[in-house]
PDB file of N, CA and C and ligand atoms in Angstrom:
ATOM      1  N   UNK A   1    -115.362  62.762-153.925  1.00  0.00           N
ATOM      2  CA  UNK A   1    -116.806  62.698-154.193  1.00  0.00           C
ATOM      3  C   UNK A   1    -117.256  64.002-154.821  1.00  0.00           C
ATOM      4  N   UNK A   2    -117.152  65.097-154.061  1.00  0.00           N
ATOM      5  CA  UNK A   2    -117.565  66.394-154.570  1.00  0.00           C
ATOM      6  C   UNK A   2    -116.396  67.165-155.138  1.00  0.00           C
ATOM      7  N   UNK A   3    -116.696  68.358-155.631  1.00  0.00           N
ATOM      8  CA  UNK A   3    -115.652  69.246-156.132  1.00  0.00           C
ATOM      9  C   UNK A   3    -115.335  70.269-155.060  1.00  0.00           C
ATOM     10  N   UNK A   4    -114.090  70.357-154.631  1.00  0.00           N
ATOM     11  CA  UNK A   4    -113.761  71.356-153.615  1.00  0.00           C
ATOM     12  C   UNK A   4    -113.967  72.754-154.177  1.00  0.00           C
ATOM     13  N   UNK A   5    -114.783  73.559-153.509  1.00  0.00           N
ATOM     14  CA  UNK A   5    -115.024  74.911-153.997  1.00  0.00           C
ATOM     15  C   UNK A   5    -114.442  75.958-153.056  1.00  0.00           C
ATOM     16  N   UNK A   6    -114.144  75.546-151.824  1.00  0.00           N
ATOM     17  CA  UNK A   6    -113.633  76.523-150.885  1.00  0.00           C
ATOM     18  C   UNK A   6    -112.828  75.811-149.814  1.00  0.00           C
ATOM     19  N   UNK A   7    -111.790  76.449-149.349  1.00  0.00           N
ATOM     20  CA  UNK A   7    -110.940  75.852-148.327  1.00  0.00           C
ATOM     21  C   UNK A   7    -110.900  76.754-147.094  1.00  0.00           C
ATOM     22  N   UNK A   8    -111.026  76.134-145.941  1.00  0.00           N
ATOM     23  CA  UNK A   8    -110.796  76.845-144.694  1.00  0.00           C
ATOM     24  C   UNK A   8    -109.499  76.316-144.108  1.00  0.00           C
ATOM     25  N   UNK A   9    -108.592  77.191-143.788  1.00  0.00           N
ATOM     26  CA  UNK A   9    -107.334  76.741-143.205  1.00  0.00           C
ATOM     27  C   UNK A   9    -107.089  77.466-141.897  1.00  0.00           C
ATOM     28  N   UNK A  10    -106.456  76.768-140.965  1.00  0.00           N
ATOM     29  CA  UNK A  10    -106.042  77.371-139.714  1.00  0.00           C
ATOM     30  C   UNK A  10    -104.735  76.720-139.307  1.00  0.00           C
ATOM     31  N   UNK A  11    -103.974  77.437-138.510  1.00  0.00           N
ATOM     32  CA  UNK A  11    -102.642  76.977-138.140  1.00  0.00           C
ATOM     33  C   UNK A  11    -102.594  76.620-136.668  1.00  0.00           C
ATOM     34  N   UNK A  12    -102.000  75.474-136.372  1.00  0.00           N
ATOM     35  CA  UNK A  12    -101.813  75.061-134.988  1.00  0.00           C
ATOM     36  C   UNK A  12    -100.596  75.780-134.411  1.00  0.00           C
ATOM     37  N   UNK A  13    -100.484  75.806-133.076  1.00  0.00           N
ATOM     38  CA  UNK A  13     -99.350  76.483-132.444  1.00  0.00           C
ATOM     39  C   UNK A  13     -98.001  75.962-132.944  1.00  0.00           C
ATOM     40  N   UNK A  14     -97.929  74.686-133.353  1.00  0.00           N
ATOM     41  CA  UNK A  14     -96.646  74.158-133.833  1.00  0.00           C
ATOM     42  C   UNK A  14     -96.421  74.446-135.317  1.00  0.00           C
ATOM     43  N   UNK A  15     -97.306  75.221-135.909  1.00  0.00           N
ATOM     44  CA  UNK A  15     -97.097  75.645-137.290  1.00  0.00           C
ATOM     45  C   UNK A  15     -97.758  74.761-138.319  1.00  0.00           C
ATOM     46  N   UNK A  16     -98.340  73.642-137.899  1.00  0.00           N
ATOM     47  CA  UNK A  16     -98.999  72.776-138.863  1.00  0.00           C
ATOM     48  C   UNK A  16    -100.301  73.416-139.342  1.00  0.00           C
ATOM     49  N   UNK A  17    -100.536  73.321-140.623  1.00  0.00           N
ATOM     50  CA  UNK A  17    -101.732  73.926-141.210  1.00  0.00           C
ATOM     51  C   UNK A  17    -102.786  72.850-141.447  1.00  0.00           C
ATOM     52  N   UNK A  18    -103.987  73.105-140.993  1.00  0.00           N
ATOM     53  CA  UNK A  18    -105.098  72.171-141.186  1.00  0.00           C
ATOM     54  C   UNK A  18    -106.119  72.776-142.129  1.00  0.00           C
ATOM     55  N   UNK A  19    -106.743  71.910-142.895  1.00  0.00           N
ATOM     56  CA  UNK A  19    -107.661  72.380-143.924  1.00  0.00           C
ATOM     57  C   UNK A  19    -109.004  71.659-143.848  1.00  0.00           C
ATOM     58  N   UNK A  20    -110.062  72.435-143.961  1.00  0.00           N
ATOM     59  CA  UNK A  20    -111.403  71.882-144.114  1.00  0.00           C
ATOM     60  C   UNK A  20    -111.931  72.396-145.451  1.00  0.00           C
ATOM     61  N   UNK A  21    -112.455  71.505-146.259  1.00  0.00           N
ATOM     62  CA  UNK A  21    -112.955  71.894-147.583  1.00  0.00           C
ATOM     63  C   UNK A  21    -114.477  71.960-147.599  1.00  0.00           C
ATOM     64  N   UNK A  22    -114.988  72.861-148.414  1.00  0.00           N
ATOM     65  CA  UNK A  22    -116.390  72.752-148.815  1.00  0.00           C
ATOM     66  C   UNK A  22    -116.378  72.049-150.160  1.00  0.00           C
ATOM     67  N   UNK A  23    -117.042  70.918-150.221  1.00  0.00           N
ATOM     68  CA  UNK A  23    -117.121  70.196-151.482  1.00  0.00           C
ATOM     69  C   UNK A  23    -118.535  70.272-152.022  1.00  0.00           C
ATOM     70  N   UNK A  24    -118.623  70.570-153.288  1.00  0.00           N
ATOM     71  CA  UNK A  24    -119.929  70.730-153.930  1.00  0.00           C
ATOM     72  C   UNK A  24    -120.216  69.511-154.777  1.00  0.00           C
ATOM     73  N   UNK A  25    -121.357  68.885-154.524  1.00  0.00           N
ATOM     74  CA  UNK A  25    -121.725  67.699-155.275  1.00  0.00           C
ATOM     75  C   UNK A  25    -122.778  68.072-156.314  1.00  0.00           C
ATOM     76  N   UNK A  26    -122.376  68.061-157.566  1.00  0.00           N
ATOM     77  CA  UNK A  26    -123.258  68.502-158.647  1.00  0.00           C
ATOM     78  C   UNK A  26    -124.199  67.397-159.117  1.00  0.00           C
ATOM     79  N   UNK A  27    -124.084  66.223-158.487  1.00  0.00           N
ATOM     80  CA  UNK A  27    -125.001  65.159-158.892  1.00  0.00           C
ATOM     81  C   UNK A  27    -126.412  65.430-158.387  1.00  0.00           C
ATOM     82  N   UNK A  28    -126.494  66.341-157.430  1.00  0.00           N
ATOM     83  CA  UNK A  28    -127.810  66.710-156.928  1.00  0.00           C
ATOM     84  C   UNK A  28    -128.305  67.944-157.670  1.00  0.00           C
ATOM     85  N   UNK A  29    -129.596  68.092-157.729  1.00  0.00           N
ATOM     86  CA  UNK A  29    -130.169  69.277-158.355  1.00  0.00           C
ATOM     87  C   UNK A  29    -131.211  69.856-157.421  1.00  0.00           C
ATOM     88  N   UNK A  30    -131.028  70.998-156.789  1.00  0.00           N
ATOM     89  CA  UNK A  30    -129.809  71.813-156.893  1.00  0.00           C
ATOM     90  C   UNK A  30    -128.637  71.145-156.190  1.00  0.00           C
ATOM     91  N   UNK A  31    -127.430  71.613-156.509  1.00  0.00           N
ATOM     92  CA  UNK A  31    -126.233  71.003-155.930  1.00  0.00           C
ATOM     93  C   UNK A  31    -126.260  71.066-154.408  1.00  0.00           C
ATOM     94  N   UNK A  32    -125.469  70.194-153.805  1.00  0.00           N
ATOM     95  CA  UNK A  32    -125.357  70.202-152.349  1.00  0.00           C
ATOM     96  C   UNK A  32    -123.920  70.455-151.934  1.00  0.00           C
ATOM     97  N   UNK A  33    -123.760  71.205-150.878  1.00  0.00           N
ATOM     98  CA  UNK A  33    -122.426  71.458-150.353  1.00  0.00           C
ATOM     99  C   UNK A  33    -122.178  70.598-149.128  1.00  0.00           C
ATOM    100  N   UNK A  34    -120.970  70.086-149.034  1.00  0.00           N
ATOM    101  CA  UNK A  34    -120.568  69.293-147.879  1.00  0.00           C
ATOM    102  C   UNK A  34    -119.317  69.898-147.270  1.00  0.00           C
ATOM    103  N   UNK A  35    -119.253  69.810-145.959  1.00  0.00           N
ATOM    104  CA  UNK A  35    -118.063  70.253-145.258  1.00  0.00           C
ATOM    105  C   UNK A  35    -117.246  69.002-144.962  1.00  0.00           C
ATOM    106  N   UNK A  36    -115.998  68.973-145.412  1.00  0.00           N
ATOM    107  CA  UNK A  36    -115.180  67.778-145.266  1.00  0.00           C
ATOM    108  C   UNK A  36    -113.812  68.141-144.713  1.00  0.00           C
ATOM    109  N   UNK A  37    -113.455  67.522-143.593  1.00  0.00           N
ATOM    110  CA  UNK A  37    -112.126  67.737-143.028  1.00  0.00           C
ATOM    111  C   UNK A  37    -111.138  66.862-143.776  1.00  0.00           C
ATOM    112  N   UNK A  38    -109.966  67.423-144.125  1.00  0.00           N
ATOM    113  CA  UNK A  38    -108.979  66.644-144.868  1.00  0.00           C
ATOM    114  C   UNK A  38    -108.062  65.861-143.937  1.00  0.00           C
ATOM    115  N   UNK A  39    -108.288  65.973-142.624  1.00  0.00           N
ATOM    116  CA  UNK A  39    -107.387  65.318-141.669  1.00  0.00           C
ATOM    117  C   UNK A  39    -108.073  64.219-140.862  1.00  0.00           C
ATOM    118  N   UNK A  40    -109.379  64.246-140.796  1.00  0.00           N
ATOM    119  CA  UNK A  40    -110.095  63.182-140.111  1.00  0.00           C
ATOM    120  C   UNK A  40    -111.393  62.964-140.897  1.00  0.00           C
ATOM    121  N   UNK A  41    -112.277  62.132-140.400  1.00  0.00           N
ATOM    122  CA  UNK A  41    -113.471  61.833-141.186  1.00  0.00           C
ATOM    123  C   UNK A  41    -114.667  62.696-140.793  1.00  0.00           C
ATOM    124  N   UNK A  42    -114.368  63.870-140.250  1.00  0.00           N
ATOM    125  CA  UNK A  42    -115.420  64.807-139.869  1.00  0.00           C
ATOM    126  C   UNK A  42    -116.104  65.351-141.122  1.00  0.00           C
ATOM    127  N   UNK A  43    -117.409  65.120-141.234  1.00  0.00           N
ATOM    128  CA  UNK A  43    -118.174  65.627-142.374  1.00  0.00           C
ATOM    129  C   UNK A  43    -119.600  65.871-141.901  1.00  0.00           C
ATOM    130  N   UNK A  44    -119.805  66.994-141.237  1.00  0.00           N
ATOM    131  CA  UNK A  44    -121.095  67.248-140.591  1.00  0.00           C
ATOM    132  C   UNK A  44    -122.196  67.560-141.594  1.00  0.00           C
ATOM    133  N   UNK A  45    -123.391  67.397-141.154  1.00  0.00           N
ATOM    134  CA  UNK A  45    -124.522  67.808-141.971  1.00  0.00           C
ATOM    135  C   UNK A  45    -124.562  69.330-142.029  1.00  0.00           C
ATOM    136  N   UNK A  46    -124.898  69.857-143.179  1.00  0.00           N
ATOM    137  CA  UNK A  46    -124.981  71.308-143.296  1.00  0.00           C
ATOM    138  C   UNK A  46    -126.405  71.803-143.106  1.00  0.00           C
ATOM    139  N   UNK A  47    -127.271  70.877-142.671  1.00  0.00           N
ATOM    140  CA  UNK A  47    -128.656  71.270-142.413  1.00  0.00           C
ATOM    141  C   UNK A  47    -128.729  71.896-141.028  1.00  0.00           C
ATOM    142  N   UNK A  48    -128.111  73.042-140.904  1.00  0.00           N
ATOM    143  CA  UNK A  48    -128.009  73.710-139.624  1.00  0.00           C
ATOM    144  C   UNK A  48    -128.024  75.212-139.865  1.00  0.00           C
ATOM    145  N   UNK A  49    -128.375  75.945-138.836  1.00  0.00           N
ATOM    146  CA  UNK A  49    -128.409  77.391-138.975  1.00  0.00           C
ATOM    147  C   UNK A  49    -127.034  78.010-138.722  1.00  0.00           C
ATOM    148  N   UNK A  50    -126.109  77.171-138.274  1.00  0.00           N
ATOM    149  CA  UNK A  50    -124.770  77.680-138.003  1.00  0.00           C
ATOM    150  C   UNK A  50    -124.095  78.093-139.299  1.00  0.00           C
ATOM    151  N   UNK A  51    -123.258  79.103-139.211  1.00  0.00           N
ATOM    152  CA  UNK A  51    -122.512  79.503-140.389  1.00  0.00           C
ATOM    153  C   UNK A  51    -121.410  78.479-140.659  1.00  0.00           C
ATOM    154  N   UNK A  52    -121.234  78.146-141.937  1.00  0.00           N
ATOM    155  CA  UNK A  52    -120.257  77.136-142.325  1.00  0.00           C
ATOM    156  C   UNK A  52    -118.852  77.527-141.854  1.00  0.00           C
ATOM    157  N   UNK A  53    -118.526  78.804-142.001  1.00  0.00           N
ATOM    158  CA  UNK A  53    -117.193  79.257-141.600  1.00  0.00           C
ATOM    159  C   UNK A  53    -116.977  79.043-140.110  1.00  0.00           C
ATOM    160  N   UNK A  54    -118.024  79.287-139.314  1.00  0.00           N
ATOM    161  CA  UNK A  54    -117.912  79.082-137.868  1.00  0.00           C
ATOM    162  C   UNK A  54    -117.704  77.610-137.550  1.00  0.00           C
ATOM    163  N   UNK A  55    -118.447  76.754-138.236  1.00  0.00           N
ATOM    164  CA  UNK A  55    -118.325  75.313-138.001  1.00  0.00           C
ATOM    165  C   UNK A  55    -116.921  74.831-138.342  1.00  0.00           C
ATOM    166  N   UNK A  56    -116.399  75.291-139.481  1.00  0.00           N
ATOM    167  CA  UNK A  56    -115.063  74.882-139.908  1.00  0.00           C
ATOM    168  C   UNK A  56    -114.017  75.352-138.900  1.00  0.00           C
ATOM    169  N   UNK A  57    -114.131  76.605-138.496  1.00  0.00           N
ATOM    170  CA  UNK A  57    -113.174  77.159-137.547  1.00  0.00           C
ATOM    171  C   UNK A  57    -113.234  76.447-136.209  1.00  0.00           C
ATOM    172  N   UNK A  58    -114.453  76.158-135.775  1.00  0.00           N
ATOM    173  CA  UNK A  58    -114.657  75.474-134.506  1.00  0.00           C
ATOM    174  C   UNK A  58    -114.008  74.091-134.527  1.00  0.00           C
ATOM    175  N   UNK A  59    -114.220  73.368-135.623  1.00  0.00           N
ATOM    176  CA  UNK A  59    -113.655  72.026-135.739  1.00  0.00           C
ATOM    177  C   UNK A  59    -112.129  72.074-135.742  1.00  0.00           C
ATOM    178  N   UNK A  60    -111.565  72.975-136.549  1.00  0.00           N
ATOM    179  CA  UNK A  60    -110.112  73.073-136.647  1.00  0.00           C
ATOM    180  C   UNK A  60    -109.498  73.408-135.290  1.00  0.00           C
ATOM    181  N   UNK A  61    -110.170  74.270-134.549  1.00  0.00           N
ATOM    182  CA  UNK A  61    -109.636  74.691-133.254  1.00  0.00           C
ATOM    183  C   UNK A  61    -109.812  73.608-132.195  1.00  0.00           C
ATOM    184  N   UNK A  62    -111.005  73.020-132.128  1.00  0.00           N
ATOM    185  CA  UNK A  62    -111.291  72.098-131.024  1.00  0.00           C
ATOM    186  C   UNK A  62    -110.701  70.716-131.250  1.00  0.00           C
ATOM    187  N   UNK A  63    -110.686  70.222-132.483  1.00  0.00           N
ATOM    188  CA  UNK A  63    -110.213  68.864-132.733  1.00  0.00           C
ATOM    189  C   UNK A  63    -108.722  68.831-133.077  1.00  0.00           C
ATOM    190  N   UNK A  64    -108.261  69.817-133.855  1.00  0.00           N
ATOM    191  CA  UNK A  64    -106.875  69.778-134.312  1.00  0.00           C
ATOM    192  C   UNK A  64    -106.006  70.823-133.623  1.00  0.00           C
ATOM    193  N   UNK A  65    -106.599  71.611-132.743  1.00  0.00           N
ATOM    194  CA  UNK A  65    -105.818  72.608-132.011  1.00  0.00           C
ATOM    195  C   UNK A  65    -105.329  73.751-132.882  1.00  0.00           C
ATOM    196  N   UNK A  66    -105.885  73.838-134.089  1.00  0.00           N
ATOM    197  CA  UNK A  66    -105.465  74.901-135.003  1.00  0.00           C
ATOM    198  C   UNK A  66    -106.391  76.100-134.810  1.00  0.00           C
ATOM    199  N   UNK A  67    -106.008  76.971-133.893  1.00  0.00           N
ATOM    200  CA  UNK A  67    -106.893  78.085-133.549  1.00  0.00           C
ATOM    201  C   UNK A  67    -106.325  79.413-134.023  1.00  0.00           C
ATOM    202  N   UNK A  68    -105.348  79.374-134.888  1.00  0.00           N
ATOM    203  CA  UNK A  68    -104.722  80.626-135.325  1.00  0.00           C
ATOM    204  C   UNK A  68    -104.951  80.891-136.805  1.00  0.00           C
ATOM    205  N   UNK A  69    -105.167  82.136-137.102  1.00  0.00           N
ATOM    206  CA  UNK A  69    -105.183  82.585-138.492  1.00  0.00           C
ATOM    207  C   UNK A  69    -106.170  81.845-139.364  1.00  0.00           C
ATOM    208  N   UNK A  70    -107.384  81.653-138.860  1.00  0.00           N
ATOM    209  CA  UNK A  70    -108.389  81.011-139.698  1.00  0.00           C
ATOM    210  C   UNK A  70    -108.622  81.874-140.932  1.00  0.00           C
ATOM    211  N   UNK A  71    -108.517  81.247-142.079  1.00  0.00           N
ATOM    212  CA  UNK A  71    -108.769  81.992-143.312  1.00  0.00           C
ATOM    213  C   UNK A  71    -109.513  81.094-144.269  1.00  0.00           C
ATOM    214  N   UNK A  72    -110.116  81.693-145.258  1.00  0.00           N
ATOM    215  CA  UNK A  72    -110.809  80.904-146.259  1.00  0.00           C
ATOM    216  C   UNK A  72    -110.496  81.453-147.626  1.00  0.00           C
ATOM    217  N   UNK A  73    -110.375  80.553-148.577  1.00  0.00           N
ATOM    218  CA  UNK A  73    -110.147  80.994-149.947  1.00  0.00           C
ATOM    219  C   UNK A  73    -110.847  80.055-150.906  1.00  0.00           C
ATOM    220  N   UNK A  74    -111.219  80.631-152.025  1.00  0.00           N
ATOM    221  CA  UNK A  74    -111.891  79.834-153.040  1.00  0.00           C
ATOM    222  C   UNK A  74    -110.913  78.860-153.661  1.00  0.00           C
ATOM    223  N   UNK A  75    -111.404  77.741-154.089  1.00  0.00           N
ATOM    224  CA  UNK A  75    -110.608  76.799-154.845  1.00  0.00           C
ATOM    225  C   UNK A  75    -110.191  77.448-156.159  1.00  0.00           C
ATOM    226  N   UNK A  76    -108.908  77.294-156.519  1.00  0.00           N
ATOM    227  CA  UNK A  76    -108.362  77.981-157.702  1.00  0.00           C
ATOM    228  C   UNK A  76    -109.156  77.690-158.980  1.00  0.00           C
ATOM    229  N   UNK A  77    -109.361  76.420-159.271  1.00  0.00           N
ATOM    230  CA  UNK A  77    -110.040  76.047-160.505  1.00  0.00           C
ATOM    231  C   UNK A  77    -111.460  76.576-160.539  1.00  0.00           C
ATOM    232  N   UNK A  78    -112.125  76.478-159.407  1.00  0.00           N
ATOM    233  CA  UNK A  78    -113.511  76.927-159.332  1.00  0.00           C
ATOM    234  C   UNK A  78    -113.580  78.446-159.469  1.00  0.00           C
ATOM    235  N   UNK A  79    -112.602  79.149-158.842  1.00  0.00           N
ATOM    236  CA  UNK A  79    -112.566  80.598-158.904  1.00  0.00           C
ATOM    237  C   UNK A  79    -112.369  81.060-160.346  1.00  0.00           C
ATOM    238  N   UNK A  80    -111.485  80.359-161.065  1.00  0.00           N
ATOM    239  CA  UNK A  80    -111.199  80.733-162.438  1.00  0.00           C
ATOM    240  C   UNK A  80    -112.449  80.593-163.310  1.00  0.00           C
ATOM    241  N   UNK A  81    -113.209  79.526-163.082  1.00  0.00           N
ATOM    242  CA  UNK A  81    -114.431  79.315-163.854  1.00  0.00           C
ATOM    243  C   UNK A  81    -115.390  80.474-163.635  1.00  0.00           C
ATOM    244  N   UNK A  82    -115.427  80.984-162.393  1.00  0.00           N
ATOM    245  CA  UNK A  82    -116.335  82.077-162.089  1.00  0.00           C
ATOM    246  C   UNK A  82    -115.826  83.378-162.697  1.00  0.00           C
ATOM    247  N   UNK A  83    -114.491  83.523-162.762  1.00  0.00           N
ATOM    248  CA  UNK A  83    -113.903  84.735-163.336  1.00  0.00           C
ATOM    249  C   UNK A  83    -114.248  84.858-164.811  1.00  0.00           C
ATOM    250  N   UNK A  84    -114.482  83.735-165.459  1.00  0.00           N
ATOM    251  CA  UNK A  84    -114.836  83.773-166.877  1.00  0.00           C
ATOM    252  C   UNK A  84    -116.296  84.205-167.026  1.00  0.00           C
ATOM    253  N   UNK A  85    -117.133  83.788-166.100  1.00  0.00           N
ATOM    254  CA  UNK A  85    -118.554  84.106-166.188  1.00  0.00           C
ATOM    255  C   UNK A  85    -118.818  85.573-165.860  1.00  0.00           C
ATOM    256  N   UNK A  86    -118.098  86.111-164.873  1.00  0.00           N
ATOM    257  CA  UNK A  86    -118.357  87.474-164.414  1.00  0.00           C
ATOM    258  C   UNK A  86    -118.257  88.543-165.505  1.00  0.00           C
ATOM    259  N   UNK A  87    -117.178  88.561-166.308  1.00  0.00           N
ATOM    260  CA  UNK A  87    -117.100  89.588-167.369  1.00  0.00           C
ATOM    261  C   UNK A  87    -118.266  89.500-168.340  1.00  0.00           C
ATOM    262  N   UNK A  88    -118.734  88.300-168.608  1.00  0.00           N
ATOM    263  CA  UNK A  88    -119.856  88.131-169.533  1.00  0.00           C
ATOM    264  C   UNK A  88    -121.103  88.792-168.955  1.00  0.00           C
ATOM    265  N   UNK A  89    -121.329  88.597-167.657  1.00  0.00           N
ATOM    266  CA  UNK A  89    -122.468  89.222-166.987  1.00  0.00           C
ATOM    267  C   UNK A  89    -122.316  90.739-167.016  1.00  0.00           C
ATOM    268  N   UNK A  90    -121.095  91.225-166.783  1.00  0.00           N
ATOM    269  CA  UNK A  90    -120.831  92.666-166.773  1.00  0.00           C
ATOM    270  C   UNK A  90    -121.134  93.272-168.134  1.00  0.00           C
ATOM    271  N   UNK A  91    -120.698  92.607-169.185  1.00  0.00           N
ATOM    272  CA  UNK A  91    -120.930  93.097-170.544  1.00  0.00           C
ATOM    273  C   UNK A  91    -122.429  93.151-170.834  1.00  0.00           C
ATOM    274  N   UNK A  92    -123.146  92.145-170.406  1.00  0.00           N
ATOM    275  CA  UNK A  92    -124.592  92.100-170.617  1.00  0.00           C
ATOM    276  C   UNK A  92    -125.280  93.259-169.896  1.00  0.00           C
ATOM    277  N   UNK A  93    -124.827  93.547-168.654  1.00  0.00           N
ATOM    278  CA  UNK A  93    -125.420  94.632-167.875  1.00  0.00           C
ATOM    279  C   UNK A  93    -125.158  95.980-168.532  1.00  0.00           C
ATOM    280  N   UNK A  94    -123.930  96.168-169.032  1.00  0.00           N
ATOM    281  CA  UNK A  94    -123.582  97.416-169.708  1.00  0.00           C
ATOM    282  C   UNK A  94    -124.421  97.582-170.965  1.00  0.00           C
ATOM    283  N   UNK A  95    -124.575  96.503-171.703  1.00  0.00           N
ATOM    284  CA  UNK A  95    -125.376  96.533-172.922  1.00  0.00           C
ATOM    285  C   UNK A  95    -126.817  96.922-172.601  1.00  0.00           C
ATOM    286  N   UNK A  96    -127.333  96.371-171.513  1.00  0.00           N
ATOM    287  CA  UNK A  96    -128.694  96.670-171.097  1.00  0.00           C
ATOM    288  C   UNK A  96    -128.815  98.139-170.705  1.00  0.00           C
ATOM    289  N   UNK A  97    -127.831  98.646-169.980  1.00  0.00           N
ATOM    290  CA  UNK A  97    -127.807 100.022-169.511  1.00  0.00           C
ATOM    291  C   UNK A  97    -127.797 100.986-170.702  1.00  0.00           C
ATOM    292  N   UNK A  98    -126.926 100.715-171.663  1.00  0.00           N
ATOM    293  CA  UNK A  98    -126.816 101.552-172.857  1.00  0.00           C
ATOM    294  C   UNK A  98    -128.142 101.529-173.621  1.00  0.00           C
ATOM    295  N   UNK A  99    -128.726 100.359-173.697  1.00  0.00           N
ATOM    296  CA  UNK A  99    -129.983 100.177-174.389  1.00  0.00           C
ATOM    297  C   UNK A  99    -131.084 101.019-173.746  1.00  0.00           C
ATOM    298  N   UNK A 100    -131.135 101.013-172.413  1.00  0.00           N
ATOM    299  CA  UNK A 100    -132.157 101.751-171.676  1.00  0.00           C
ATOM    300  C   UNK A 100    -131.978 103.264-171.849  1.00  0.00           C
ATOM    301  N   UNK A 101    -130.721 103.712-171.937  1.00  0.00           N
ATOM    302  CA  UNK A 101    -130.448 105.142-172.067  1.00  0.00           C
ATOM    303  C   UNK A 101    -130.860 105.679-173.420  1.00  0.00           C
ATOM    304  N   UNK A 102    -130.978 104.802-174.378  1.00  0.00           N
ATOM    305  CA  UNK A 102    -131.334 105.235-175.717  1.00  0.00           C
ATOM    306  C   UNK A 102    -132.820 105.495-175.888  1.00  0.00           C
ATOM    307  N   UNK A 103    -133.590 105.205-174.855  1.00  0.00           N
ATOM    308  CA  UNK A 103    -135.032 105.453-174.930  1.00  0.00           C
ATOM    309  C   UNK A 103    -135.343 106.943-174.825  1.00  0.00           C
TER     310      UNK A 103
HETATM  311 ZN1  LIG B   1    -110.728  67.149-138.626  1.00  0.00          ZN
END
């Protein structure tokens, strides 16, 4: 449904790795993020004050027993798209800075 933008992973005592994704649905304006477990049909509402990382970690630990080494990483494709945008912003900022110094 959505585009995975971030993954939360944790490892169970038997070494199995469990993953919860943040999926971004661009059909909404502004976009909406959903938390989706890749192992069961857990997909809670994000209309909560809880931190998403805490919710993901809590689910992985309590439902799947994966309470070790909780980590999160950006989705590769999504990260790459952002890496292309960042240098452009940096160049614009430098240009602005140089411009201001010339006054
Ligand atoms: Zn689950």
